[in-house]
Coordinates of C-alpha atoms and ligand atoms in Angstrom, one line a residue:
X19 CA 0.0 0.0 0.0
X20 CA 3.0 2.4 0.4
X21 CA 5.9 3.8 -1.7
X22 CA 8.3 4.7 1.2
X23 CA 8.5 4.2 4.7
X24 CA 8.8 7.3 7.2
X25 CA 12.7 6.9 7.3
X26 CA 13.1 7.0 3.4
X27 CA 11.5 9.7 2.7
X28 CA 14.8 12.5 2.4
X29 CA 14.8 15.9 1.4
X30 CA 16.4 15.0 -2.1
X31 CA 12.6 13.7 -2.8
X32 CA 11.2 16.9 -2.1
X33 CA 8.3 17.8 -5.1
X34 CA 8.0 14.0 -5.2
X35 CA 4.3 12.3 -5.0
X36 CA 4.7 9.7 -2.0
X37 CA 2.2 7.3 0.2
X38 CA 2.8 6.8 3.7
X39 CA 1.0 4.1 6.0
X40 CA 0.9 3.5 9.9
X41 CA -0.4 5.2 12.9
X42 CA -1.6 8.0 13.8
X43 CA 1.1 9.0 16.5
X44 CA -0.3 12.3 17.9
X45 CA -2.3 15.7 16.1
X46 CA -1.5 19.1 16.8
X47 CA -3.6 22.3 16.1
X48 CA -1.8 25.6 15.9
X49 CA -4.6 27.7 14.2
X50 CA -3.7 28.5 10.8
X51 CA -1.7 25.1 10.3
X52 CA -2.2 21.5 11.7
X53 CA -0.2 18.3 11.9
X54 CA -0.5 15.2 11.7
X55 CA 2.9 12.7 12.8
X56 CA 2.5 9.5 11.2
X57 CA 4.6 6.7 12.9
X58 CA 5.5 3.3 11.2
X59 CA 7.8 0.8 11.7
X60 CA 10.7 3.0 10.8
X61 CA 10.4 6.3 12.2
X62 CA 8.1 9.4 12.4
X63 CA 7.1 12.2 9.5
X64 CA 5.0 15.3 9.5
X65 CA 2.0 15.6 7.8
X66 CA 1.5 19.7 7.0
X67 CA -2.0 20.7 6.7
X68 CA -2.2 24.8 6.1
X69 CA -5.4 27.2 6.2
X70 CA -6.2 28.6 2.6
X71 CA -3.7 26.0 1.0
X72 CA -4.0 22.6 2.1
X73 CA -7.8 21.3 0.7
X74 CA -10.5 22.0 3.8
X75 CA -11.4 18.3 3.7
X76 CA -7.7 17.3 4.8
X77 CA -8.1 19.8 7.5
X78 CA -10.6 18.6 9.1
X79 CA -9.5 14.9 8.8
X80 CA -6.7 15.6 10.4
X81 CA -9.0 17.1 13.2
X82 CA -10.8 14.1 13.6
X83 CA -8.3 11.6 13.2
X84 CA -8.3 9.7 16.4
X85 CA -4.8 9.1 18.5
X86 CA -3.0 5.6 17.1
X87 CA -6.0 5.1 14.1
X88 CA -4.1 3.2 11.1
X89 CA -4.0 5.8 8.3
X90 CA -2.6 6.0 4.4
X91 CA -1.6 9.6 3.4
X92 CA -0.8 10.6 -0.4
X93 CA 1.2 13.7 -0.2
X94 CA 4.2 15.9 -2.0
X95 CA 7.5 16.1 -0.1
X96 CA 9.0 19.3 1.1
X97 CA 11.8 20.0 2.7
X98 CA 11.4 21.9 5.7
X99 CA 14.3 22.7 8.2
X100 CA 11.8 22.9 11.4
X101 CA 10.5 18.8 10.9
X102 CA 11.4 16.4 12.2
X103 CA 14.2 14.6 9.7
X104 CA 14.3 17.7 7.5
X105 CA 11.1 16.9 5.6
X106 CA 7.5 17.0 5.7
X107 CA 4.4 16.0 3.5
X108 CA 1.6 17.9 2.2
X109 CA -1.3 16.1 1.9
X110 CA -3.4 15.0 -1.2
X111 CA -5.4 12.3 0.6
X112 CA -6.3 11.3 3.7
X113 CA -7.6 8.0 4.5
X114 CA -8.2 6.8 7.7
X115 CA -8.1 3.0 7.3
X116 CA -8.6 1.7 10.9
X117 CA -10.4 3.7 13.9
X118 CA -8.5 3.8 17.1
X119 CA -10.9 3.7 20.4
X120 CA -10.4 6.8 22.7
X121 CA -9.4 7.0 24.9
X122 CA -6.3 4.4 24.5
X123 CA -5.5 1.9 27.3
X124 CA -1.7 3.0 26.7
X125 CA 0.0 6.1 25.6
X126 CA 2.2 5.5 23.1
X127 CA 4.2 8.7 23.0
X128 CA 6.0 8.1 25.9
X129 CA 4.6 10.7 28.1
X130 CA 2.8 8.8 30.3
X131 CA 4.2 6.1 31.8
X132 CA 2.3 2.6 32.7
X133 CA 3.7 -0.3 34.8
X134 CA 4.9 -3.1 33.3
X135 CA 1.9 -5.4 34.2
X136 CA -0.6 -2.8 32.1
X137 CA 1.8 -2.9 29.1
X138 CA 2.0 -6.6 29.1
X139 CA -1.8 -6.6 29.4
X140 CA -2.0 -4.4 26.3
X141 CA 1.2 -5.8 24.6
X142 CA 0.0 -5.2 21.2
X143 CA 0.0 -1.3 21.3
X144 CA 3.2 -1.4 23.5
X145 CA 5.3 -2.5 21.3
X146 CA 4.1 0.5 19.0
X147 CA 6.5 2.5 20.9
X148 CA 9.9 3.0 18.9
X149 CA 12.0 2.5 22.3
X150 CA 10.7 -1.3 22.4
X151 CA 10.4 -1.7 19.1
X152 CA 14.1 -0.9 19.3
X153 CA 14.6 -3.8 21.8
X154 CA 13.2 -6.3 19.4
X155 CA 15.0 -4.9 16.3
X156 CA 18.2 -5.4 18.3
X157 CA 16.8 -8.8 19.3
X158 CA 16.6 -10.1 15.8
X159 CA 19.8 -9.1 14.7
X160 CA 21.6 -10.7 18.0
X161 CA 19.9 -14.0 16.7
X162 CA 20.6 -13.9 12.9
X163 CA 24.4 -12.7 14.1
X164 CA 24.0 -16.4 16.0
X165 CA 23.0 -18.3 13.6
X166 CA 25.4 -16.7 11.2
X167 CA 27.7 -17.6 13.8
X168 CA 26.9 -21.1 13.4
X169 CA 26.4 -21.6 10.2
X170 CA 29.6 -19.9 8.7
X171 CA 32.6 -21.4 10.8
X172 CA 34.6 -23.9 8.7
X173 CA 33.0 -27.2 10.1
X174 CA 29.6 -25.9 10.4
X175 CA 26.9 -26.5 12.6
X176 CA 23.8 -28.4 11.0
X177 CA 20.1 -26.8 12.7
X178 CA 18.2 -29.8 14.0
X179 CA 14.6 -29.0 15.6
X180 CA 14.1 -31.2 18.6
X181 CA 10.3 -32.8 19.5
X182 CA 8.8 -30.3 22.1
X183 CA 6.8 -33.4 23.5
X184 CA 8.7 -35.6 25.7
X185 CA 8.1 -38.6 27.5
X186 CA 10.5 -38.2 30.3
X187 CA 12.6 -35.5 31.9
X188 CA 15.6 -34.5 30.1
X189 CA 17.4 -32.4 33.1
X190 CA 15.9 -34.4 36.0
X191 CA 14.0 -32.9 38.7
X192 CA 10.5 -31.8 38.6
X193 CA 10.1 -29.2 36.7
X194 CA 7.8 -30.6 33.7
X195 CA 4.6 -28.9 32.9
X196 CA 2.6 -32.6 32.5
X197 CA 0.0 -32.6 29.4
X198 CA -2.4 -34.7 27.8
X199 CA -0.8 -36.9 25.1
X200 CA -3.9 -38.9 24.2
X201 CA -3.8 -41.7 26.5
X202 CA -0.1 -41.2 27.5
X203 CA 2.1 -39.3 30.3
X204 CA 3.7 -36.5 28.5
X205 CA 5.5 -33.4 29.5
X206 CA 6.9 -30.0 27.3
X207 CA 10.5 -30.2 26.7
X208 CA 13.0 -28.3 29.5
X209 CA 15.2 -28.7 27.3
X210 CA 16.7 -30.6 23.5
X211 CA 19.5 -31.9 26.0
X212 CA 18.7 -35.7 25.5
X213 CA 17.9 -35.1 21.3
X214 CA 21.5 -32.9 20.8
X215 CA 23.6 -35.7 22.4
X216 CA 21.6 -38.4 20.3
X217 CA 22.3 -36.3 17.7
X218 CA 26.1 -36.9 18.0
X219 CA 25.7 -40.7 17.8
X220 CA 24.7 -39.8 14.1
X221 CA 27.7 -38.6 13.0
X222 CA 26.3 -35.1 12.4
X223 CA 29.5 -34.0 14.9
X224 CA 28.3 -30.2 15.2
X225 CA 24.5 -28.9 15.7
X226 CA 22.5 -26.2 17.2
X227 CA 18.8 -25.4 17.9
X228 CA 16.9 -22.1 18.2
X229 CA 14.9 -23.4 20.6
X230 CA 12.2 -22.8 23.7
X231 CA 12.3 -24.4 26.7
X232 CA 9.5 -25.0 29.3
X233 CA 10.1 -25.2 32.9
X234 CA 7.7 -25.3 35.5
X235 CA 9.9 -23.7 38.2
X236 CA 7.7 -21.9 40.6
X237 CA 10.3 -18.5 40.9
X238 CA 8.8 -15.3 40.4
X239 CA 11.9 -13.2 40.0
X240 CA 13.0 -10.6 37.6
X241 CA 14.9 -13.4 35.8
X242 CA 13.1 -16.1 35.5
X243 CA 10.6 -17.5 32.9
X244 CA 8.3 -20.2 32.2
X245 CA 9.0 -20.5 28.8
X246 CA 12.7 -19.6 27.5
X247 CA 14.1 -19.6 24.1
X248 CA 17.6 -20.3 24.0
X249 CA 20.8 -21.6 21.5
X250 CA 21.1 -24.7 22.5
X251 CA 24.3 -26.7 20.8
X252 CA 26.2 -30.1 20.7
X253 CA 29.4 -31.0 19.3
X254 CA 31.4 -34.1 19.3
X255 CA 35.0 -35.5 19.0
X256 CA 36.1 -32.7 21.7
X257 CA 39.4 -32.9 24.2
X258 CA 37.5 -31.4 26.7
X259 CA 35.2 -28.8 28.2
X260 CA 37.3 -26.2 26.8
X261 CA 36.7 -26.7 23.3
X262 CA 32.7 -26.1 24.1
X263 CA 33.7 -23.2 26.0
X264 CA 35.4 -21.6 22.4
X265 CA 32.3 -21.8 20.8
X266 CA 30.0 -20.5 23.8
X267 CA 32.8 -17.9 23.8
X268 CA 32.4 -17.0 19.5
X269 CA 28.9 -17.3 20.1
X270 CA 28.5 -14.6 22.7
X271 CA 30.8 -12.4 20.7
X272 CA 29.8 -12.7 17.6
X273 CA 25.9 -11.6 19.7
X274 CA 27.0 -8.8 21.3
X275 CA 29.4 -7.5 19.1
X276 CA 26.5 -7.1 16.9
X277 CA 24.3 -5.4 18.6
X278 CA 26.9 -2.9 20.1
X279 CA 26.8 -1.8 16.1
X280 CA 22.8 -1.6 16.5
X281 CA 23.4 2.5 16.3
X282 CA 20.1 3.4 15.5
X283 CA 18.2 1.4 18.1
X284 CA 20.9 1.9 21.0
X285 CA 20.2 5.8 19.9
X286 CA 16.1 5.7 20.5
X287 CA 16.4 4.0 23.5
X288 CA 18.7 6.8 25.1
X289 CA 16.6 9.1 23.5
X290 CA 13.7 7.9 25.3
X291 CA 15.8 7.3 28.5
X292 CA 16.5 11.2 28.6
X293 CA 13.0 12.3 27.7
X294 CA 11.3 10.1 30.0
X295 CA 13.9 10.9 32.9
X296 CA 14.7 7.4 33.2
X297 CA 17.5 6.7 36.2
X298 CA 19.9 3.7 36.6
X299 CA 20.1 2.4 40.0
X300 CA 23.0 6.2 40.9
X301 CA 20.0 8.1 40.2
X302 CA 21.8 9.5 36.9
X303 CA 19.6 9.3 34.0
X304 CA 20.1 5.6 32.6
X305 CA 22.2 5.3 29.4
X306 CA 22.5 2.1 27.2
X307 CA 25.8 1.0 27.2
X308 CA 26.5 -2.2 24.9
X309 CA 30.4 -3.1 24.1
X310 CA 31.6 -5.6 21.5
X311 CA 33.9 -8.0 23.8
X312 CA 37.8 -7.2 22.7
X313 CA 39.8 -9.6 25.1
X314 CA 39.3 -13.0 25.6
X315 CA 36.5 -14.1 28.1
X316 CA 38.3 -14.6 31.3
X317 CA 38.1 -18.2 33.0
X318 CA 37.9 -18.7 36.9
X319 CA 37.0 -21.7 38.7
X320 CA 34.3 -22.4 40.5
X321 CA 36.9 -22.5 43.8
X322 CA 38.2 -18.8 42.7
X323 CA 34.6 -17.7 42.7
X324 CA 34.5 -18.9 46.5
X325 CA 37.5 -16.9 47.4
X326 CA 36.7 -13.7 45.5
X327 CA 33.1 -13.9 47.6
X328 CA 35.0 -15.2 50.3
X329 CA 37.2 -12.3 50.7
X330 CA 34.3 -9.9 50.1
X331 CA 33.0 -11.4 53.5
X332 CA 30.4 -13.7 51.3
X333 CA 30.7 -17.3 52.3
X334 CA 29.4 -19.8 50.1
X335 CA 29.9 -23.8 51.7
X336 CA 32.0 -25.9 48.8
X337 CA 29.9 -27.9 46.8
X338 CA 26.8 -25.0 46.5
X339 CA 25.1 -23.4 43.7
X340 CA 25.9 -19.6 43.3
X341 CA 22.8 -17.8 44.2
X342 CA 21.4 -14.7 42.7
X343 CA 23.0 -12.7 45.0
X344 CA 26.4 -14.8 45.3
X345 CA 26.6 -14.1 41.3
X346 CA 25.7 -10.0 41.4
X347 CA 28.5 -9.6 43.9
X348 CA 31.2 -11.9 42.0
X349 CA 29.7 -9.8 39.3
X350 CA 31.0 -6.5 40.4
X351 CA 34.3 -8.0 41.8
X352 CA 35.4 -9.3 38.7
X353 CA 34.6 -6.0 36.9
X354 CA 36.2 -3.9 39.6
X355 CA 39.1 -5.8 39.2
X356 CA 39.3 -6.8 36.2
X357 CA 36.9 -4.5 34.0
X358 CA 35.4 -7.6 32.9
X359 CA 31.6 -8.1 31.8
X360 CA 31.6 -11.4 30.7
X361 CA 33.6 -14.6 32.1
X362 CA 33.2 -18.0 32.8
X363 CA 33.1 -20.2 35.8
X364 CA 34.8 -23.2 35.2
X365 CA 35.0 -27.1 36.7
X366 CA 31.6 -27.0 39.0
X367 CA 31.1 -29.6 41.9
X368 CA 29.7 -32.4 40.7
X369 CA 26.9 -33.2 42.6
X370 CA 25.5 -29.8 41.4
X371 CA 25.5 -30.8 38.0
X372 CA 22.5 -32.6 35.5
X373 CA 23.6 -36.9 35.5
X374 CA 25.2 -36.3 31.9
X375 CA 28.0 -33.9 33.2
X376 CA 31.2 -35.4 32.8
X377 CA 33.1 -35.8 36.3
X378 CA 36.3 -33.6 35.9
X379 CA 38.3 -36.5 37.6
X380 CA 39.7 -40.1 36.7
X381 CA 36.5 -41.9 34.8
X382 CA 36.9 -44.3 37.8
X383 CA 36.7 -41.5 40.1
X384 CA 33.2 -40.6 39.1
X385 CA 30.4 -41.4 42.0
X386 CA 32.7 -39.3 44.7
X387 CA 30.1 -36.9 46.2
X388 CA 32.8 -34.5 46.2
X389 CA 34.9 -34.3 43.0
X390 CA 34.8 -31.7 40.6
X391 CA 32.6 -31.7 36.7
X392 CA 33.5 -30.8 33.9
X393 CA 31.1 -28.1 33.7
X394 CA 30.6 -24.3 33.2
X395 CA 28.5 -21.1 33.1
X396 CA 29.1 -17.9 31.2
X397 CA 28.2 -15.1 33.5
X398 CA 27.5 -11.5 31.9
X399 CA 27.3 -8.9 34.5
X400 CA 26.7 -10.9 37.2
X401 CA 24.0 -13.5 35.7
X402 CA 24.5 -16.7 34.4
X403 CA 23.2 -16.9 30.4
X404 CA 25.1 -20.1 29.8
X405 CA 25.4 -23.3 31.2
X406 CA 27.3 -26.3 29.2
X407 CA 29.5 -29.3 30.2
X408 CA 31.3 -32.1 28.4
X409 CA 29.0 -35.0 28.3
X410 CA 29.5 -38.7 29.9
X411 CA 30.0 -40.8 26.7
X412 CA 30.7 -44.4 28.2
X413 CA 27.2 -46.1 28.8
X414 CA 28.2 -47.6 31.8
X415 CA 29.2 -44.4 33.6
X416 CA 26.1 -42.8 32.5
X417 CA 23.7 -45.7 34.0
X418 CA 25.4 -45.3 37.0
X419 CA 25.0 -41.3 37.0
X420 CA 21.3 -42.0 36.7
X421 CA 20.9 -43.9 39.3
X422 CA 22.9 -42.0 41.3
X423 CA 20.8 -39.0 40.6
X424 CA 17.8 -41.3 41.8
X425 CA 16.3 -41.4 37.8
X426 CA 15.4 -44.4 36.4
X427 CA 17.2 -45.7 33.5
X428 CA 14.3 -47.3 32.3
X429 CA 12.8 -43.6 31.1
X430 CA 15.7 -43.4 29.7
X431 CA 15.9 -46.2 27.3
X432 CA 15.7 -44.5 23.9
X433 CA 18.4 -42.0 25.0
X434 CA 21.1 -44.4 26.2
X435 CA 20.6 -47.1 23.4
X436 CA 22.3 -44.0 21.9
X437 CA 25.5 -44.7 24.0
X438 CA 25.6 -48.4 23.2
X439 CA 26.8 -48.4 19.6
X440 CA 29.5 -45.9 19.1
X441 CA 29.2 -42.9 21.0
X442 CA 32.0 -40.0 20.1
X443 CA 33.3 -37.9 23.5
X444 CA 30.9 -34.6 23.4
X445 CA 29.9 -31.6 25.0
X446 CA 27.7 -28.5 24.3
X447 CA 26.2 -26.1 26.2
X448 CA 22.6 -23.7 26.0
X449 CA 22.3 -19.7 26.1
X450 CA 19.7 -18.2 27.0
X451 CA 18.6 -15.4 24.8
X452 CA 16.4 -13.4 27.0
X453 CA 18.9 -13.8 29.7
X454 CA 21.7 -11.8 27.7
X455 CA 19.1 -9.5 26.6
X456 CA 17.6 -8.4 30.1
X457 CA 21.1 -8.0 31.1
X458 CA 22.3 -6.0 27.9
X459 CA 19.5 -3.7 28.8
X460 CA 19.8 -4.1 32.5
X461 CA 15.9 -4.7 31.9
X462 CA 13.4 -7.5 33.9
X463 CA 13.4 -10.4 31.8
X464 CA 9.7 -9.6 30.8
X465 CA 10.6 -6.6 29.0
X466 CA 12.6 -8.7 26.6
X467 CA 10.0 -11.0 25.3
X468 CA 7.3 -10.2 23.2
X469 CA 4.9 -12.8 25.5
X470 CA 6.3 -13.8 28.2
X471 CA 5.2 -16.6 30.3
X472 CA 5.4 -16.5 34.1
X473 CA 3.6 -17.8 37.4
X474 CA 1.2 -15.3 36.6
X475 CA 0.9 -14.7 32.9
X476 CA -1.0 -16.7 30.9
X477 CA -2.5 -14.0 28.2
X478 CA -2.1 -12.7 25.7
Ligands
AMO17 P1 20.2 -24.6 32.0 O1 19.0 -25.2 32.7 O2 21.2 -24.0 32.9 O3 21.0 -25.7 31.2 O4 19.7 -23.5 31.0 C1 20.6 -22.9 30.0 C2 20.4 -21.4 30.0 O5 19.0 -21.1 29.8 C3 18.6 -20.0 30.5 N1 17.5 -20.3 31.4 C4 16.6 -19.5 31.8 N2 16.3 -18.2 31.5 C5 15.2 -17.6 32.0 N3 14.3 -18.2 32.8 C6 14.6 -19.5 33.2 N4 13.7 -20.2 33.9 C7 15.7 -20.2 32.6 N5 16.2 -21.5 32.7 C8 17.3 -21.5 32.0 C9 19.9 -19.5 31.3 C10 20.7 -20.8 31.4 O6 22.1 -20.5 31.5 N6 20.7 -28.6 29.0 C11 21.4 -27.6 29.7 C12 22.3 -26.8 28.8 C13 23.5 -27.7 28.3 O7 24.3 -28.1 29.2 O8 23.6 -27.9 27.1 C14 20.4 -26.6 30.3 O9 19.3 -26.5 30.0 O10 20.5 -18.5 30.5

């Protein structure tokens, strides 16, 4: 329906006959002239309407347009130094294609602000503001730089798409939202965990997954979701963790490195940051700050992370989980002393770790309660967006793991028939995009997902 977008209409096109669709972003009446901004995806353009020029019929539709009604405007470009861009448009036609209700549920501009629980409610119209529709630009380029990512290193990866409907847990535990499989048990995946390590007894050596995942963990933090989407990866014929840790590693750069170019969008959202007098947690006025990694991600062990709390009068008991607040401190530690963002913790406690986790010691070593894994996070300012491990490939070991980890191998048929007829060492690892989001714009998790699924939130 249109010849240009907002953003492509320049004043080299000025005299030129153009037609502009979107929404009716706000109207202003100054007597002998009238506007009309027009918002679409890519920006904002005046509409000029003048007394004794512009045809009376334009006038007054302009006066009755209603705030955020879908409109298509015919007009001549001019170039004008007072609008917006350096250009405006002086209507031929009018037509108001879709009424807007008044008065709206949201305000759009930016000028009134709404909590986050009435713009999820009304999702739809808040993502019509450009400083969210900014988030999810940046968000599509992050994943098409991933996939990219993937796709384009020498031995590529191969996409595989795991079944969502599973018959038994992939990460133990009991966190499985149960549903009705005709007359079966079945649950939504956590996870393509058991599927990606099948997938290396193929001989397909590298894959990845853009994938969701469905946990029914009760949290109700600023963190947490229901329903995740993630990179999830495998790859076999590894030494060791490490070589899972380089690709986690070219993953997250080649993400953020991208959208640290995302110029434009990093540009509204400050924008809208200033104008709306939005402050970071000093009370300055909050500024989006992405950097494109330059040194390599720095590597501490899980036993480091215990001294560096330690010494900052944090005690953690060997063999524990970081908690949230264990991981914020090491956070600002690392970056104090090391003007780090992004690092990985390294060579976890076992008995922390999923059965398939490969114990960091002796294979015959690998029941002790108390040895090491070979497993890692990625933490980005002080919240873990990637966990990963080199896998238990011997069949034996891995029947043992299960029952040590009180699951019962018979679930678990289909998955370790895998291990019985050639199974190459592996390891891989899953990211989860709305994690490095939220923390790239120091943002609840919420605000990072078009529909995000908590506790609480079921709709839309
Ligand atoms: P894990 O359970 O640690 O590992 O998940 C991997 C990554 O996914 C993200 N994530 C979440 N994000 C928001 N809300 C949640 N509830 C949530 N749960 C997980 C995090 C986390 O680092 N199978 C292993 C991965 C592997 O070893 O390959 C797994 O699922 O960013």
């Amino acid at each position: 329906m249109r010849t240009h977008y907002s953003k492509q209409v320049t004043p080299d096109l000025a005299g030129e006959k153009v037609t502009l669709c979107g929404w009716a972003h706000e109207s202003r009446d100054m007597g002998k002239i009238k506007f009309l901004i027009l918002r679409d995806r890519e920006g904002v353009i005046q509409v000029l309407g003048k007394k004794g020029e512009t045809k009376e019929e334009m006038l007054s539709a302009i006066d009755s347009i209603s705030r955020e009604s879908v409109v298509k405007v015919t007009g001549i470009v001019k170039a004008s130094k007072m609008a917006p861009g350096g250009v405006e448009v002086l209507p031929e036609s009018i037509e108001v294609i879709s009424e807007a209700l008044s008065p709206l549920p949201l305000d759009v501009t930016g000028k009134v602000q709404a909590d986050l629980d009435t713009r999820l409610n009304m999702r739809f119209m808040d993502i019509r503001k450009p400083e969210i529709t900014a988030i999810f630009r940046i968000k599509d380029k992050i994943l098409t730089a991933g996939r990219e990512y993937f796709e384009k290193q020498d031995d590529e990866f191969i996409e595989i798409h795991s079944p969502k409907i599973i018959a038994s847990a992939s990460e133990g535990g009991t966190e499985l939202f149960p549903i009705a499989y005709f007359d079966k048990e079945a649950f939504l995946a956590q996870s393509p965990q058991l599927y990606k390590q099948m997938m290396m007894a193929t001989g397909f050596d590298r894959v990845y997954e853009v994938t969701n995942y469905f946990r029914a963990e009760e949290h109700d933090t600023f963190r947490h979701l229901n329903e995740v989407t993630a990179f999830d990866s495998e790859q076999a014929f590894i030494n060791d963790e490490n070589d899972v840790m380089q690709t986690v590693e070219g993953l997250a750069r080649a993400m953020l490195t991208c959208a640290a170019g995302c110029e434009n969008e990093i540009e509204i959202i400050n924008n809208y940051y200033k104008r709306a007098k939005i402050k970071d947690k000093n009370g300055q006025t909050k500024k989006l700050e992405i950097n494109a990694p330059k040194k390599n991600f720095r590597k501490i062990t899980y036993d480091e992370a215990l001294d560096l709390l330690s010494a900052e009068g944090k005690e953690l008991p060997w063999g524990e989980d970081l908690d949230t607040e264990s991981e914020k401190i090491l956070g600002r530690i690392i970056r104090e002393k090391f003007k780090d963002d992004i690092y990985f913790i390294t060579k976890y406690p076992l008995k922390i770790k999923p059965f398939y986790t490969m114990p960091g010691k002796a294979l015959d070593d690998e029941c002790a309660d108390d040895s090491y894994s070979r497993a890692f996070d990625l933490e980005y300012r002080g919240v873990e967006v990637v966990s990963g491990s080199q896998r238990i490939h011997d069949y034996n070991l891995l029947s043992r793991r299960l029952e040590y980890h009180n699951l019962n191998p018979e679930n678990f048929k289909s998955y370790l028939n895998s291990f019985r007829y050639g199974m190459p060492p592996h390891g891989g690892f899953g990211l989860g995009i709305d994690r490095i989001l939220m923390q790239m714009f120091e943002v609840n998790v919420r605000e990072v997902v078009l529909f995000p699924r908590d506790r609480h939130r079921l709709t839309p």
